[in-house]
Amino acid sequence: MKAIQVKQAGGPEAMELVDLPIPQPKPDQAVVKLAASGVNFVDVYFREGRYKAPLPLVLGQEGAGVVTAVGAEVKSVKPGDRVAWAGLLGSYAEYAAMPAHRLVPIPQGVTEQQAAAAMLQGMTAHYLSHDTYPLKRGETALVHAAAGGVGLLLVQMAHNIGARVIGTVSTEEKAQLARAAGADEVMLYTQSDFEAETKRLTSGEGVDVVYDSVGKTTFEKGLNVLRPRRMMVLFGGSSGAVPPFDLIVLSQKGSLYMTRPTLVNYVATREELLARSSAVFGMIAAGNLKLRIQHTYPLAQAQQAHRDLEGRKTTGKLLLIP
Ligand code: NDP
């Protein structure tokens, strides 16, 4: 089978298309023939070595497809079942052997491509807006990179809750997408000062929550647009890591709260994984959450997918099709 492997950490060229044997399931595993693998920014971190895993590794954290074989202990799925996952390495491949208890069923009305597109970024948008800072109707959220994969989903969920959404993006085309997803105001943070603009839009009051996945270039100013005792949610570093931070700043800027969450802790149990994934699938099936799968690449073009993602050329979801 074909897979995308990294033997040594590096740039997009570190990803090689290789031939590997189709995996056999261990007792607690299911083997899945993938219909699609999701591309996520976290794949860049693993490829670069910013996040560590033993090498060589098959990249990719998200996928969906049909179960072809199960190990002796597996009861939760059987061959022929349509399943999806997020947060499991080894997804840029034609087949993957995954722990069966981390697989979720894909409900009727949701395609395998949609499932591969929704699992990681959809469950992330869900936990950020419903649990990390549970947004309420009438509150205001600032969402950075609002036309990105997580961004477009987070904007929709925040809008559906009834919050006012202010988004930042780098181009006018992205601004239009963010507006169409439900953002009330969108600014080009590459051209105007988002701190001044956010203060103006909120009559100097500031926002209730900043959802920041951009990190290095946005974090500090983001603290200046929060109302006292509200929350900075730093959940990524697309522009680079935030430098070490002195906690006294939180007190000086209004007794702020800050968290650096990650999906794995919000789907830690099987119950929570099933509840969260079915909440997201339910939104899709009901037409309340639109997935924008604009970019699909053959598996062999994974390098190009990463170049486009890192080059800020993409919007919404990127999929690799084996
Ligand atoms: P995106 O589709 O959002 O792509 C990244 C976007 O970040 C770009 O399109 C770009 O939007 C913006 N950006 C700003 N500065 C830069 C820069 N210097 N280089 C590249 N991009 C930049 O990716 P994902 O939706 O896959 O992920 C978004 C972020 O969320 C990532 O940081 C990821 O690690 C994080 N994440 C965190 C999770 C968690 O649980 N903690 C789970 C999932 C994702 P623009 O051009 O508009 O500025």
CSV table of C-alpha atoms and ligand atoms in Angstrom, one decimal:
chain,number,residue,atom,x,y,z
A,1,MET,CA,0.0,0.0,0.0
A,2,LYS,CA,1.0,3.6,-0.5
A,3,ALA,CA,1.8,5.9,2.4
A,4,ILE,CA,3.5,9.2,3.2
A,5,GLN,CA,6.4,8.7,5.4
A,6,VAL,CA,8.8,11.0,7.2
A,7,LYS,CA,12.3,9.5,7.8
A,8,GLN,CA,13.9,12.6,8.9
A,9,ALA,CA,12.2,15.8,10.2
A,10,GLY,CA,12.2,18.7,7.8
A,11,GLY,CA,10.3,20.8,5.2
A,12,PRO,CA,7.6,19.4,2.9
A,13,GLU,CA,10.3,17.5,0.9
A,14,ALA,CA,10.8,15.4,4.0
A,15,MET,CA,7.6,13.6,3.1
A,16,GLU,CA,8.1,10.5,0.9
A,17,LEU,CA,5.6,8.4,-1.0
A,18,VAL,CA,6.6,4.8,0.1
A,19,ASP,CA,5.2,1.3,-0.4
A,20,LEU,CA,4.5,-0.5,2.9
A,21,PRO,CA,2.8,-3.8,3.6
A,22,ILE,CA,-0.9,-3.6,4.4
A,23,PRO,CA,-1.0,-3.6,8.2
A,24,GLN,CA,-2.4,-6.6,10.1
A,25,PRO,CA,-4.6,-5.7,13.2
A,26,LYS,CA,-3.2,-6.3,16.7
A,27,PRO,CA,-5.8,-7.7,19.1
A,28,ASP,CA,-7.3,-4.3,20.0
A,29,GLN,CA,-7.0,-2.8,16.5
A,30,ALA,CA,-9.1,-2.4,13.4
A,31,VAL,CA,-7.6,-2.0,9.9
A,32,VAL,CA,-9.3,0.6,7.8
A,33,LYS,CA,-9.2,1.2,4.1
A,34,LEU,CA,-9.1,5.0,3.9
A,35,ALA,CA,-11.4,7.0,1.7
A,36,ALA,CA,-9.8,10.3,2.7
A,37,SER,CA,-7.1,11.6,5.1
A,38,GLY,CA,-7.5,15.0,6.6
A,39,VAL,CA,-4.6,17.5,6.4
A,40,ASN,CA,-4.1,19.6,9.5
A,41,PHE,CA,-1.6,22.1,10.7
A,42,VAL,CA,-0.5,19.7,13.4
A,43,ASP,CA,0.9,17.5,10.6
A,44,VAL,CA,3.3,20.3,9.8
A,45,TYR,CA,4.5,20.3,13.5
A,46,PHE,CA,5.1,16.5,13.3
A,47,ARG,CA,6.9,16.8,10.0
A,48,GLU,CA,9.2,19.5,11.2
A,49,GLY,CA,9.9,17.7,14.5
A,50,ARG,CA,8.3,20.5,16.6
A,51,TYR,CA,6.1,17.7,18.0
A,52,LYS,CA,8.1,14.5,18.5
A,53,ALA,CA,7.3,10.9,17.5
A,54,PRO,CA,9.7,8.0,16.8
A,55,LEU,CA,10.9,8.0,13.1
A,56,PRO,CA,10.2,6.9,10.5
A,57,LEU,CA,6.6,7.8,10.9
A,58,VAL,CA,3.6,7.8,8.6
A,59,LEU,CA,2.2,11.3,8.9
A,60,GLY,CA,-1.5,12.3,9.4
A,61,GLN,CA,-3.8,12.4,12.3
A,62,GLU,CA,-7.3,12.2,10.8
A,63,GLY,CA,-9.1,9.9,8.4
A,64,ALA,CA,-12.2,8.0,7.4
A,65,GLY,CA,-13.0,4.8,5.6
A,66,VAL,CA,-14.3,1.3,5.8
A,67,VAL,CA,-13.1,-1.4,8.3
A,68,THR,CA,-11.5,-4.4,6.5
A,69,ALA,CA,-10.2,-6.5,9.4
A,70,VAL,CA,-10.4,-6.5,13.2
A,71,GLY,CA,-8.2,-8.0,16.0
A,72,ALA,CA,-9.5,-10.8,18.3
A,73,GLU,CA,-10.5,-8.5,21.2
A,74,VAL,CA,-12.4,-5.9,19.1
A,75,LYS,CA,-16.2,-5.7,19.7
A,76,SER,CA,-17.0,-2.1,18.9
A,77,VAL,CA,-16.6,-2.3,15.1
A,78,LYS,CA,-16.7,-5.0,12.4
A,79,PRO,CA,-15.5,-5.3,8.8
A,80,GLY,CA,-17.7,-3.2,6.5
A,81,ASP,CA,-18.4,-0.5,9.1
A,82,ARG,CA,-17.8,3.1,8.1
A,83,VAL,CA,-15.6,4.8,10.7
A,84,ALA,CA,-13.6,8.0,11.3
A,85,TRP,CA,-10.9,9.2,13.7
A,86,ALA,CA,-8.8,12.1,14.8
A,87,GLY,CA,-5.6,12.3,16.8
A,88,LEU,CA,-4.1,9.0,15.6
A,89,LEU,CA,-0.8,9.1,13.7
A,90,GLY,CA,-0.5,7.1,10.5
A,91,SER,CA,-3.4,8.5,8.5
A,92,TYR,CA,-1.7,9.6,5.3
A,93,ALA,CA,-2.0,6.0,3.8
A,94,GLU,CA,-4.2,3.7,1.9
A,95,TYR,CA,-4.7,1.5,5.0
A,96,ALA,CA,-4.2,2.2,8.7
A,97,ALA,CA,-4.3,0.0,11.8
A,98,MET,CA,-6.0,2.0,14.6
A,99,PRO,CA,-7.0,1.3,18.2
A,100,ALA,CA,-10.7,0.3,17.7
A,101,HIS,CA,-11.9,2.2,20.8
A,102,ARG,CA,-10.7,5.5,19.2
A,103,LEU,CA,-12.9,4.9,16.0
A,104,VAL,CA,-16.3,6.5,15.8
A,105,PRO,CA,-19.1,5.3,13.5
A,106,ILE,CA,-20.0,7.6,10.6
A,107,PRO,CA,-23.8,8.1,10.7
A,108,GLN,CA,-26.1,8.0,7.7
A,109,GLY,CA,-26.2,11.3,5.9
A,110,VAL,CA,-22.5,12.0,6.4
A,111,THR,CA,-20.1,10.9,3.6
A,112,GLU,CA,-16.6,9.5,4.4
A,113,GLN,CA,-15.0,12.6,2.9
A,114,GLN,CA,-17.1,14.8,5.1
A,115,ALA,CA,-16.2,12.7,8.2
A,116,ALA,CA,-12.5,12.9,7.4
A,117,ALA,CA,-13.0,16.7,7.0
A,118,ALA,CA,-14.9,17.2,10.2
A,119,MET,CA,-13.3,15.0,12.9
A,120,LEU,CA,-10.3,17.0,14.0
A,121,GLN,CA,-11.2,20.6,13.1
A,122,GLY,CA,-14.9,20.1,13.8
A,123,MET,CA,-14.4,18.6,17.3
A,124,THR,CA,-11.8,21.3,18.0
A,125,ALA,CA,-14.2,24.1,17.1
A,126,HIS,CA,-16.8,22.3,19.2
A,127,TYR,CA,-14.8,22.0,22.4
A,128,LEU,CA,-13.4,25.5,22.0
A,129,SER,CA,-16.8,27.1,21.7
A,130,HIS,CA,-18.8,24.8,24.0
A,131,ASP,CA,-16.3,23.8,26.7
A,132,THR,CA,-13.1,25.7,26.9
A,133,TYR,CA,-14.9,29.0,26.9
A,134,PRO,CA,-18.6,28.1,26.6
A,135,LEU,CA,-19.8,31.0,24.5
A,136,LYS,CA,-23.2,32.5,25.3
A,137,ARG,CA,-25.7,34.4,23.2
A,138,GLY,CA,-24.8,38.1,23.1
A,139,GLU,CA,-21.1,37.6,23.9
A,140,THR,CA,-18.4,38.7,21.5
A,141,ALA,CA,-15.6,36.4,20.3
A,142,LEU,CA,-12.4,37.3,18.3
A,143,VAL,CA,-11.5,34.4,16.0
A,144,HIS,CA,-8.1,34.6,14.3
A,145,ALA,CA,-7.5,32.9,10.9
A,146,ALA,CA,-11.2,32.9,10.6
A,147,ALA,CA,-11.2,31.4,7.0
A,148,GLY,CA,-8.9,28.5,8.0
A,149,GLY,CA,-9.9,24.9,8.7
A,150,VAL,CA,-10.8,25.3,12.3
A,151,GLY,CA,-11.6,29.0,11.7
A,152,LEU,CA,-14.6,28.5,9.4
A,153,LEU,CA,-16.1,25.9,11.7
A,154,LEU,CA,-15.5,27.9,14.8
A,155,VAL,CA,-17.1,31.0,13.3
A,156,GLN,CA,-20.2,29.0,12.3
A,157,MET,CA,-20.6,27.4,15.8
A,158,ALA,CA,-20.1,30.7,17.6
A,159,HIS,CA,-22.6,32.4,15.2
A,160,ASN,CA,-25.1,29.6,15.8
A,161,ILE,CA,-24.8,30.0,19.6
A,162,GLY,CA,-25.8,33.6,19.0
A,163,ALA,CA,-22.4,35.3,19.8
A,164,ARG,CA,-21.1,38.2,17.9
A,165,VAL,CA,-18.0,37.1,15.9
A,166,ILE,CA,-15.1,39.3,14.9
A,167,GLY,CA,-12.7,37.5,12.6
A,168,THR,CA,-9.2,38.2,11.3
A,169,VAL,CA,-7.9,37.0,7.9
A,170,SER,CA,-5.1,37.9,5.5
A,171,THR,CA,-7.0,38.5,2.2
A,172,GLU,CA,-10.3,39.9,1.0
A,173,GLU,CA,-11.2,36.5,-0.5
A,174,LYS,CA,-10.8,34.9,2.9
A,175,ALA,CA,-12.8,37.8,4.5
A,176,GLN,CA,-15.7,36.9,2.2
A,177,LEU,CA,-15.7,33.3,3.3
A,178,ALA,CA,-15.5,34.3,7.0
A,179,ARG,CA,-18.5,36.6,6.5
A,180,ALA,CA,-20.4,33.9,4.7
A,181,ALA,CA,-19.8,31.6,7.6
A,182,GLY,CA,-21.4,34.0,10.0
A,183,ALA,CA,-18.7,36.5,11.1
A,184,ASP,CA,-20.2,39.8,11.9
A,185,GLU,CA,-17.1,41.8,11.3
A,186,VAL,CA,-13.9,40.7,9.5
A,187,MET,CA,-10.6,42.6,9.3
A,188,LEU,CA,-7.4,42.0,7.4
A,189,TYR,CA,-4.9,41.7,10.2
A,190,THR,CA,-2.1,41.8,7.7
A,191,GLN,CA,-3.1,45.4,6.7
A,192,SER,CA,-4.7,47.0,9.7
A,193,ASP,CA,-4.0,46.9,13.4
A,194,PHE,CA,-6.5,44.3,14.8
A,195,GLU,CA,-6.1,45.6,18.3
A,196,ALA,CA,-7.2,49.1,17.5
A,197,GLU,CA,-9.9,47.8,15.1
A,198,THR,CA,-11.3,45.4,17.7
A,199,LYS,CA,-11.4,48.1,20.3
A,200,ARG,CA,-13.2,50.4,17.9
A,201,LEU,CA,-15.8,47.7,17.0
A,202,THR,CA,-16.5,47.0,20.7
A,203,SER,CA,-16.6,50.7,21.7
A,204,GLY,CA,-13.5,50.2,23.7
A,205,GLU,CA,-15.1,47.4,25.8
A,206,GLY,CA,-13.2,44.5,24.3
A,207,VAL,CA,-14.2,40.9,23.7
A,208,ASP,CA,-15.2,38.0,26.0
A,209,VAL,CA,-12.9,35.5,24.4
A,210,VAL,CA,-10.0,35.4,22.0
A,211,TYR,CA,-9.6,32.1,20.1
A,212,ASP,CA,-6.0,32.4,18.9
A,213,SER,CA,-4.4,29.7,16.7
A,214,VAL,CA,-1.9,32.0,15.1
A,215,GLY,CA,0.3,32.5,18.1
A,216,LYS,CA,3.5,34.4,17.7
A,217,THR,CA,2.2,37.3,15.7
A,218,THR,CA,-1.1,37.8,17.4
A,219,PHE,CA,-0.9,36.6,21.0
A,220,GLU,CA,0.3,39.7,22.8
A,221,LYS,CA,-2.1,42.2,21.1
A,222,GLY,CA,-4.9,39.7,21.7
A,223,LEU,CA,-4.5,40.2,25.5
A,224,ASN,CA,-5.1,43.9,25.0
A,225,VAL,CA,-8.6,43.4,23.5
A,226,LEU,CA,-10.0,41.2,26.3
A,227,ARG,CA,-12.5,42.5,28.8
A,228,PRO,CA,-11.4,42.1,32.4
A,229,ARG,CA,-11.7,38.5,33.7
A,230,ARG,CA,-12.3,37.1,30.3
A,231,MET,CA,-10.3,34.4,28.5
A,232,MET,CA,-7.4,34.0,26.1
A,233,VAL,CA,-7.6,30.6,24.4
A,234,LEU,CA,-4.3,30.0,22.7
A,235,PHE,CA,-4.8,26.8,20.7
A,236,GLY,CA,-2.1,26.8,18.0
A,237,GLY,CA,1.0,28.5,16.6
A,238,SER,CA,0.6,28.8,12.8
A,239,SER,CA,2.9,31.8,12.8
A,240,GLY,CA,5.3,30.3,15.3
A,241,ALA,CA,5.4,29.5,19.0
A,242,VAL,CA,4.6,32.2,21.6
A,243,PRO,CA,7.7,33.1,23.6
A,244,PRO,CA,7.8,32.4,27.4
A,245,PHE,CA,5.2,34.5,29.2
A,246,ASP,CA,5.2,36.2,32.6
A,247,LEU,CA,1.9,35.4,34.3
A,248,ILE,CA,1.9,38.8,36.1
A,249,VAL,CA,0.7,40.3,32.7
A,250,LEU,CA,-2.6,38.5,33.2
A,251,SER,CA,-3.2,40.5,36.4
A,252,GLN,CA,-2.0,43.8,34.8
A,253,LYS,CA,-4.4,43.4,31.8
A,254,GLY,CA,-7.5,42.8,33.9
A,255,SER,CA,-7.3,39.5,35.9
A,256,LEU,CA,-7.5,37.6,32.6
A,257,TYR,CA,-7.8,33.8,32.2
A,258,MET,CA,-5.5,32.0,29.8
A,259,THR,CA,-5.5,28.4,28.6
A,260,ARG,CA,-3.6,26.4,26.1
A,261,PRO,CA,-6.0,23.5,25.3
A,262,THR,CA,-5.6,20.5,23.0
A,263,LEU,CA,-8.2,18.2,21.5
A,264,VAL,CA,-6.9,15.0,23.1
A,265,ASN,CA,-8.0,16.2,26.5
A,266,TYR,CA,-11.5,17.0,25.3
A,267,VAL,CA,-12.1,13.5,23.8
A,268,ALA,CA,-10.2,11.6,26.5
A,269,THR,CA,-12.9,9.0,27.2
A,270,ARG,CA,-14.8,7.0,24.7
A,271,GLU,CA,-18.0,8.5,26.0
A,272,GLU,CA,-16.8,12.0,25.3
A,273,LEU,CA,-15.3,11.1,21.9
A,274,LEU,CA,-18.7,9.6,20.9
A,275,ALA,CA,-20.7,12.5,22.3
A,276,ARG,CA,-18.5,15.2,20.7
A,277,SER,CA,-18.2,13.5,17.3
A,278,SER,CA,-21.9,12.8,17.1
A,279,ALA,CA,-22.6,16.4,18.1
A,280,VAL,CA,-20.5,17.6,15.1
A,281,PHE,CA,-21.9,15.0,12.7
A,282,GLY,CA,-25.4,16.0,13.9
A,283,MET,CA,-24.7,19.6,13.0
A,284,ILE,CA,-23.5,18.6,9.5
A,285,ALA,CA,-26.5,16.3,8.9
A,286,ALA,CA,-28.9,19.0,10.0
A,287,GLY,CA,-27.3,21.5,7.7
A,288,ASN,CA,-26.1,23.7,10.5
A,289,LEU,CA,-22.4,23.2,9.9
A,290,LYS,CA,-21.1,23.6,6.3
A,291,LEU,CA,-17.8,22.0,5.5
A,292,ARG,CA,-15.7,23.7,2.9
A,293,ILE,CA,-13.7,20.9,1.2
A,294,GLN,CA,-12.1,23.0,-1.5
A,295,HIS,CA,-8.8,21.4,-1.7
A,296,THR,CA,-8.4,17.6,-2.4
A,297,TYR,CA,-5.1,16.2,-3.4
A,298,PRO,CA,-4.0,12.7,-4.4
A,299,LEU,CA,-2.0,11.1,-1.6
A,300,ALA,CA,1.1,11.4,-3.7
A,301,GLN,CA,0.8,15.3,-3.6
A,302,ALA,CA,1.0,15.6,0.1
A,303,GLN,CA,4.1,17.8,-0.3
A,304,GLN,CA,2.0,20.3,-2.3
A,305,ALA,CA,-0.8,20.2,0.3
A,306,HIS,CA,1.7,21.2,3.0
A,307,ARG,CA,3.2,23.9,0.9
A,308,ASP,CA,-0.2,25.4,0.2
A,309,LEU,CA,-1.3,25.2,3.9
A,310,GLU,CA,1.9,26.7,5.2
A,311,GLY,CA,1.9,29.3,2.4
A,312,ARG,CA,-1.5,30.6,3.7
A,313,LYS,CA,-3.0,29.7,0.3
A,314,THR,CA,-5.8,27.5,1.6
A,315,THR,CA,-9.2,28.0,3.1
A,316,GLY,CA,-11.3,25.5,5.0
A,317,LYS,CA,-10.4,21.8,4.8
A,318,LEU,CA,-7.7,20.0,2.8
A,319,LEU,CA,-8.0,16.3,2.1
A,320,LEU,CA,-5.6,13.7,0.7
A,321,ILE,CA,-7.3,11.0,-1.4
A,322,PRO,CA,-5.5,7.7,-1.4
B,1,NDP,P1,-5.6,26.7,9.0
B,1,NDP,O1,-6.4,26.2,7.8
B,1,NDP,O2,-6.2,27.6,10.0
B,1,NDP,O3,-4.3,27.3,8.4
B,1,NDP,C1,-3.5,28.1,9.1
B,1,NDP,C2,-3.9,29.6,8.9
B,1,NDP,O4,-3.2,30.4,9.8
B,1,NDP,C3,-3.5,30.2,7.5
B,1,NDP,O5,-4.4,29.9,6.5
B,1,NDP,C4,-3.4,31.6,7.8
B,1,NDP,O6,-4.7,32.3,7.6
B,1,NDP,C5,-3.1,31.7,9.3
B,1,NDP,N1,-1.7,32.2,9.5
B,1,NDP,C6,-1.4,33.3,10.2
B,1,NDP,N2,-0.1,33.5,10.1
B,1,NDP,C7,0.5,32.4,9.5
B,1,NDP,C8,1.8,32.1,9.1
B,1,NDP,N3,2.9,32.9,9.5
B,1,NDP,N4,2.0,30.9,8.4
B,1,NDP,C9,1.0,30.2,8.1
B,1,NDP,N5,-0.3,30.5,8.4
B,1,NDP,C10,-0.6,31.6,9.1
B,1,NDP,O7,-5.0,25.4,9.7
B,1,NDP,P2,-5.8,24.4,10.7
B,1,NDP,O8,-7.3,24.7,10.7
B,1,NDP,O9,-5.4,23.0,10.4
B,1,NDP,O10,-5.2,24.7,12.1
B,1,NDP,C11,-5.3,26.0,12.6
B,1,NDP,C12,-4.5,26.1,13.9
B,1,NDP,O11,-5.2,25.5,14.9
B,1,NDP,C13,-3.1,25.5,13.9
B,1,NDP,O12,-2.3,26.4,14.6
B,1,NDP,C14,-3.3,24.2,14.6
B,1,NDP,O13,-2.1,23.8,15.2
B,1,NDP,C15,-4.3,24.6,15.6
B,1,NDP,N6,-5.1,23.5,16.1
B,1,NDP,C16,-5.1,23.2,17.4
B,1,NDP,C17,-5.9,22.2,17.9
B,1,NDP,C18,-5.9,22.0,19.4
B,1,NDP,O14,-6.7,21.2,19.9
B,1,NDP,N7,-5.2,22.7,20.2
B,1,NDP,C19,-6.6,21.3,17.1
B,1,NDP,C20,-6.6,21.7,15.7
B,1,NDP,C21,-5.9,22.7,15.2
B,1,NDP,P3,-4.6,33.8,7.1
B,1,NDP,O15,-4.0,33.8,5.8
B,1,NDP,O16,-6.0,34.2,7.1
B,1,NDP,O17,-3.8,34.6,8.1
